[in-house]
Every structure is written in C-alpha cells, then in structure tokens.
Amino acid sequence: MAQATFTPQGEREEKFRLLSGHTIPAVGLETWRSGSQATNSVFIAIVEAGYRHVDTAGEYGIQEEVGDGIKAAIHAGVERRDLFITSKLWCTELSPERVRLALMNTLQELQLGHLDLYLIHWPFGLKDGASRPPKAGDVLDFDMEGFWREMEKLVKDQLVRDIGVCNFTMMKLNKLLGIAQTMPSVCQMEMHPGWRNDKMLDFCKKNGIHVTAYSLLGSQEGGHDLIHHPTVERAAKKLNRTPGQVLVRWAIQRGTSVIPKSSHSDRINENINVFSWEIPEQDFQVLCSIPGQKRVLDGKNLFVNKNDGPFNSTADLWDHED
C-alpha cells in the first residue's frame, strides 16, 4: 500500500517503498510526445502542481527540454533530493559496452548528476537505424546478463539509485530474476481498467517488484478512450471528480504508481489531486470489471504497422509469451 507523507507545505502525498528501501512518488508526469511543451509542462508539474516524479526516455527525443524544466524548477526552490527522475535505456543500447555511454548522454541532456530510476525500455534489441516497423533482421538477440551487469554497476557507482524494466513479459522478467544480483525495483507496464494486466501485476507483487502504470487514461487514437468510458464517467459523477482523477486513484488503490501524461496545466493539476479521497470498494470493483480488455499500445504503432511485416502486432515483439 502507498505510504502517506506530507510536504513542507503541509500537503499530503503518497509514495511506495521499493526493494532498495528508496521510495517512488505515487503520481508522476509522463513526458512522452510532449514535444516543445516539455519544458513548460515539467516546470508547471513540479513547481505549481507539486509533482516530484518526472518520467522520460532517451527515445522520446526531448530530454534536453525535460532537463531545462527540471533545472528551472530547482532554480525556483525545489530541492533535487526531493525529485524522482526516471529515464530509459533504448533498444539499440542493449549491449554491455553501450549501457554506460547511453546513461552518460541521458545525464548530460537532463543536466543531472544521477538518475533515481533507469529502466530497460523494451525487452529486445534493435539495430542502429532500424525502421518502424522493424524489418526482418532489425531485431537482435541481446545478452541479458551482460547488459544487466552493466546496469548493476551504475547503481554501485551511484549514477543511478534504482534499476528496472519496462514492457517485459513474465517469461523475460523471470529470466532476469534468475541472473540478477541487484533486483529490478520497478516494472513499468501499460495498465488501466481497460487492460488490467492482472497476471503481470500479481507476478511482480509476489517478487517484491513495484509496478508503475502508464497509458491509464486510454487513447482515442488507440480506440480505447477510458476518459469517456461510461463506467468511468459514472464513477466520476458519483464521486464529484473528473474521469482522469478516478483513473489515477484507481491505479494507486490497486497498489501501483502511475504516470499520467498531459501538457495542459489544468489537467496536470487535476491528475495529482487524488490523495484526500478514495474510490469506495464497490465502485472500485466495478472499474476492475470493465470487459473487452485491450492494450492501447497496439493502436499506437510504436513498432508495428498492420499493413507491413514482419510484425503484425506488439504481441509479436513480446514473442506471444503471456
């Protein structure tokens, strides 16, 4: 369960404790597709709305903008030690000799001396310059033990406080647990009432791995718009909250931290205003029972194009494991 703490301003906030003993804020700002608005969004989130977790990745192409926002927030009086900054290692860097170089580039772009969390972005390697969708031969085997040893060295050298994974299947995560000397603290996955991903959540809980949920608001583009889902709207009306707030609170009550994405100041403020109330159990269970479970990610075409091989869905990239 989330631990309640209070900021110096007396505001309630919630955090989850990781295997390492460090804590991760229950709500963070996702910066994917933030573009030129990233600097302003990060500043508003930290300084005005009170966020302490910012999630980004080298592949987003906006780490310099995110870094400018963090720097501006620190100049405005927020202490670096109070922030939790996450970034991710991209698929082309999944080789032992490239892990540290990729991190150092990330730190330079973010203008930071260390990361609080560094994640493996996807559990497969890609050639430099791989097309989207990847063509046959673009997807590479990778040395999981070799690159994880390098991730562990980053922790030892105090360049990273915690390490973890994104988008792993249970099979790949179980393999990693078998070779890890420093256990992954976090698994970041798509999770929301329309794709609960119950099996992965249970697996992570049994192994003491904290889960961060992304895409919890769904996607109009992906054909799974949870903001306007009738079940979510009914719960929001009953609780006198916005649908986005209900979805964020649902994730926290489920035991996961969450990183809603928005570039609008009103929504950024709304999405973190979730610590002084709870969803009643009956309503929570209704949200947990939405039928037609479906990944939003398949509609985003991050790697796939249904009209172009060799991958017909993200399940192909996950090897149909789960």
PDB file of N, CA, C and O in Angstrom, residues 39-48 51-52 54 66-80 83 85:
ATOM      1  N   THR A  39       9.348  21.429 -21.528  1.00  0.00           N
ATOM      2  CA  THR A  39       9.963  22.276 -20.510  1.00  0.00           C
ATOM      3  C   THR A  39       8.904  22.924 -19.632  1.00  0.00           C
ATOM      4  O   THR A  39       8.978  22.885 -18.392  1.00  0.00           O
ATOM      5  N   ASN A  40       7.905  23.516 -20.259  1.00  0.00           N
ATOM      6  CA  ASN A  40       6.855  24.194 -19.506  1.00  0.00           C
ATOM      7  C   ASN A  40       6.028  23.208 -18.688  1.00  0.00           C
ATOM      8  O   ASN A  40       5.680  23.478 -17.533  1.00  0.00           O
ATOM      9  N   SER A  41       5.712  22.050 -19.274  1.00  0.00           N
ATOM     10  CA  SER A  41       4.905  21.050 -18.563  1.00  0.00           C
ATOM     11  C   SER A  41       5.621  20.552 -17.318  1.00  0.00           C
ATOM     12  O   SER A  41       5.015  20.396 -16.254  1.00  0.00           O
ATOM     13  N   VAL A  42       6.916  20.284 -17.449  1.00  0.00           N
ATOM     14  CA  VAL A  42       7.696  19.798 -16.311  1.00  0.00           C
ATOM     15  C   VAL A  42       7.757  20.863 -15.221  1.00  0.00           C
ATOM     16  O   VAL A  42       7.580  20.565 -14.026  1.00  0.00           O
ATOM     17  N   PHE A  43       7.985  22.117 -15.611  1.00  0.00           N
ATOM     18  CA  PHE A  43       8.055  23.196 -14.622  1.00  0.00           C
ATOM     19  C   PHE A  43       6.727  23.351 -13.896  1.00  0.00           C
ATOM     20  O   PHE A  43       6.687  23.456 -12.662  1.00  0.00           O
ATOM     21  N   ILE A  44       5.624  23.373 -14.650  1.00  0.00           N
ATOM     22  CA  ILE A  44       4.297  23.509 -14.032  1.00  0.00           C
ATOM     23  C   ILE A  44       4.029  22.345 -13.089  1.00  0.00           C
ATOM     24  O   ILE A  44       3.540  22.528 -11.966  1.00  0.00           O
ATOM     25  N   ALA A  45       4.347  21.130 -13.546  1.00  0.00           N
ATOM     26  CA  ALA A  45       4.078  19.940 -12.740  1.00  0.00           C
ATOM     27  C   ALA A  45       4.822  20.007 -11.408  1.00  0.00           C
ATOM     28  O   ALA A  45       4.246  19.729 -10.351  1.00  0.00           O
ATOM     29  N   ILE A  46       6.098  20.374 -11.450  1.00  0.00           N
ATOM     30  CA  ILE A  46       6.906  20.366 -10.228  1.00  0.00           C
ATOM     31  C   ILE A  46       6.586  21.558  -9.333  1.00  0.00           C
ATOM     32  O   ILE A  46       6.319  21.408  -8.133  1.00  0.00           O
ATOM     33  N   VAL A  47       6.613  22.750  -9.890  1.00  0.00           N
ATOM     34  CA  VAL A  47       6.522  23.972  -9.081  1.00  0.00           C
ATOM     35  C   VAL A  47       5.090  24.311  -8.707  1.00  0.00           C
ATOM     36  O   VAL A  47       4.793  24.673  -7.559  1.00  0.00           O
ATOM     37  N   GLU A  48       4.161  24.206  -9.658  1.00  0.00           N
ATOM     38  CA  GLU A  48       2.786  24.631  -9.394  1.00  0.00           C
ATOM     39  C   GLU A  48       1.924  23.496  -8.845  1.00  0.00           C
ATOM     40  O   GLU A  48       1.119  23.715  -7.934  1.00  0.00           O
ATOM     41  N   TYR A  51       4.206  17.884  -8.257  1.00  0.00           N
ATOM     42  CA  TYR A  51       4.750  16.595  -8.668  1.00  0.00           C
ATOM     43  C   TYR A  51       6.210  16.494  -8.210  1.00  0.00           C
ATOM     44  O   TYR A  51       6.937  17.480  -8.203  1.00  0.00           O
ATOM     45  N   ARG A  52       6.605  15.270  -7.886  1.00  0.00           N
ATOM     46  CA  ARG A  52       8.002  15.039  -7.557  1.00  0.00           C
ATOM     47  C   ARG A  52       8.621  13.943  -8.418  1.00  0.00           C
ATOM     48  O   ARG A  52       9.805  13.656  -8.286  1.00  0.00           O
ATOM     49  N   VAL A  54       9.195  12.743 -12.407  1.00  0.00           N
ATOM     50  CA  VAL A  54       9.124  13.039 -13.842  1.00  0.00           C
ATOM     51  C   VAL A  54       9.686  11.838 -14.585  1.00  0.00           C
ATOM     52  O   VAL A  54      10.793  11.374 -14.293  1.00  0.00           O
ATOM     53  N   VAL A  66      13.166  18.442 -21.138  1.00  0.00           N
ATOM     54  CA  VAL A  66      12.806  17.992 -19.795  1.00  0.00           C
ATOM     55  C   VAL A  66      13.836  18.490 -18.786  1.00  0.00           C
ATOM     56  O   VAL A  66      13.494  18.981 -17.703  1.00  0.00           O
ATOM     57  N   GLY A  67      15.110  18.378 -19.144  1.00  0.00           N
ATOM     58  CA  GLY A  67      16.175  18.859 -18.267  1.00  0.00           C
ATOM     59  C   GLY A  67      16.067  20.350 -17.987  1.00  0.00           C
ATOM     60  O   GLY A  67      16.313  20.794 -16.854  1.00  0.00           O
ATOM     61  N   ASP A  68      15.693  21.125 -19.002  1.00  0.00           N
ATOM     62  CA  ASP A  68      15.513  22.567 -18.793  1.00  0.00           C
ATOM     63  C   ASP A  68      14.387  22.835 -17.802  1.00  0.00           C
ATOM     64  O   ASP A  68      14.476  23.743 -16.964  1.00  0.00           O
ATOM     65  N   GLY A  69      13.306  22.040 -17.889  1.00  0.00           N
ATOM     66  CA  GLY A  69      12.199  22.204 -16.952  1.00  0.00           C
ATOM     67  C   GLY A  69      12.602  21.858 -15.531  1.00  0.00           C
ATOM     68  O   GLY A  69      12.223  22.550 -14.575  1.00  0.00           O
ATOM     69  N   ILE A  70      13.360  20.783 -15.379  1.00  0.00           N
ATOM     70  CA  ILE A  70      13.842  20.384 -14.053  1.00  0.00           C
ATOM     71  C   ILE A  70      14.775  21.456 -13.479  1.00  0.00           C
ATOM     72  O   ILE A  70      14.664  21.839 -12.310  1.00  0.00           O
ATOM     73  N   LYS A  71      15.681  21.943 -14.317  1.00  0.00           N
ATOM     74  CA  LYS A  71      16.628  22.973 -13.883  1.00  0.00           C
ATOM     75  C   LYS A  71      15.887  24.235 -13.429  1.00  0.00           C
ATOM     76  O   LYS A  71      16.216  24.826 -12.388  1.00  0.00           O
ATOM     77  N   ALA A  72      14.868  24.625 -14.195  1.00  0.00           N
ATOM     78  CA  ALA A  72      14.094  25.814 -13.831  1.00  0.00           C
ATOM     79  C   ALA A  72      13.359  25.602 -12.510  1.00  0.00           C
ATOM     80  O   ALA A  72      13.248  26.525 -11.692  1.00  0.00           O
ATOM     81  N   ALA A  73      12.853  24.394 -12.294  1.00  0.00           N
ATOM     82  CA  ALA A  73      12.157  24.096 -11.039  1.00  0.00           C
ATOM     83  C   ALA A  73      13.112  24.152  -9.854  1.00  0.00           C
ATOM     84  O   ALA A  73      12.761  24.649  -8.775  1.00  0.00           O
ATOM     85  N   ILE A  74      14.326  23.646 -10.047  1.00  0.00           N
ATOM     86  CA  ILE A  74      15.333  23.699  -8.976  1.00  0.00           C
ATOM     87  C   ILE A  74      15.714  25.146  -8.680  1.00  0.00           C
ATOM     88  O   ILE A  74      15.845  25.549  -7.518  1.00  0.00           O
ATOM     89  N   HIS A  75      15.843  25.945  -9.730  1.00  0.00           N
ATOM     90  CA  HIS A  75      16.152  27.358  -9.537  1.00  0.00           C
ATOM     91  C   HIS A  75      15.016  28.077  -8.815  1.00  0.00           C
ATOM     92  O   HIS A  75      15.237  29.093  -8.136  1.00  0.00           O
ATOM     93  N   ALA A  76      13.795  27.541  -8.967  1.00  0.00           N
ATOM     94  CA  ALA A  76      12.634  28.142  -8.296  1.00  0.00           C
ATOM     95  C   ALA A  76      12.535  27.728  -6.831  1.00  0.00           C
ATOM     96  O   ALA A  76      11.637  28.183  -6.122  1.00  0.00           O
ATOM     97  N   GLY A  77      13.439  26.837  -6.388  1.00  0.00           N
ATOM     98  CA  GLY A  77      13.481  26.498  -4.977  1.00  0.00           C
ATOM     99  C   GLY A  77      13.218  25.053  -4.622  1.00  0.00           C
ATOM    100  O   GLY A  77      13.309  24.661  -3.452  1.00  0.00           O
ATOM    101  N   VAL A  78      12.895  24.209  -5.600  1.00  0.00           N
ATOM    102  CA  VAL A  78      12.669  22.791  -5.323  1.00  0.00           C
ATOM    103  C   VAL A  78      14.021  22.098  -5.191  1.00  0.00           C
ATOM    104  O   VAL A  78      14.918  22.294  -6.016  1.00  0.00           O
ATOM    105  N   GLU A  79      14.189  21.293  -4.160  1.00  0.00           N
ATOM    106  CA  GLU A  79      15.452  20.599  -3.933  1.00  0.00           C
ATOM    107  C   GLU A  79      15.560  19.374  -4.834  1.00  0.00           C
ATOM    108  O   GLU A  79      14.595  18.621  -4.990  1.00  0.00           O
ATOM    109  N   ARG A  80      16.733  19.168  -5.424  1.00  0.00           N
ATOM    110  CA  ARG A  80      16.947  17.982  -6.264  1.00  0.00           C
ATOM    111  C   ARG A  80      16.694  16.705  -5.473  1.00  0.00           C
ATOM    112  O   ARG A  80      16.125  15.746  -6.022  1.00  0.00           O
ATOM    113  N   LEU A  83      13.243  15.265  -5.712  1.00  0.00           N
ATOM    114  CA  LEU A  83      12.724  14.855  -7.013  1.00  0.00           C
ATOM    115  C   LEU A  83      13.083  13.401  -7.306  1.00  0.00           C
ATOM    116  O   LEU A  83      14.101  12.890  -6.848  1.00  0.00           O
ATOM    117  N   ILE A  85      13.571  11.240 -10.696  1.00  0.00           N
ATOM    118  CA  ILE A  85      13.668  11.355 -12.153  1.00  0.00           C
ATOM    119  C   ILE A  85      13.956   9.981 -12.756  1.00  0.00           C
ATOM    120  O   ILE A  85      14.930   9.318 -12.399  1.00  0.00           O
TER     121      ILE A  85
END
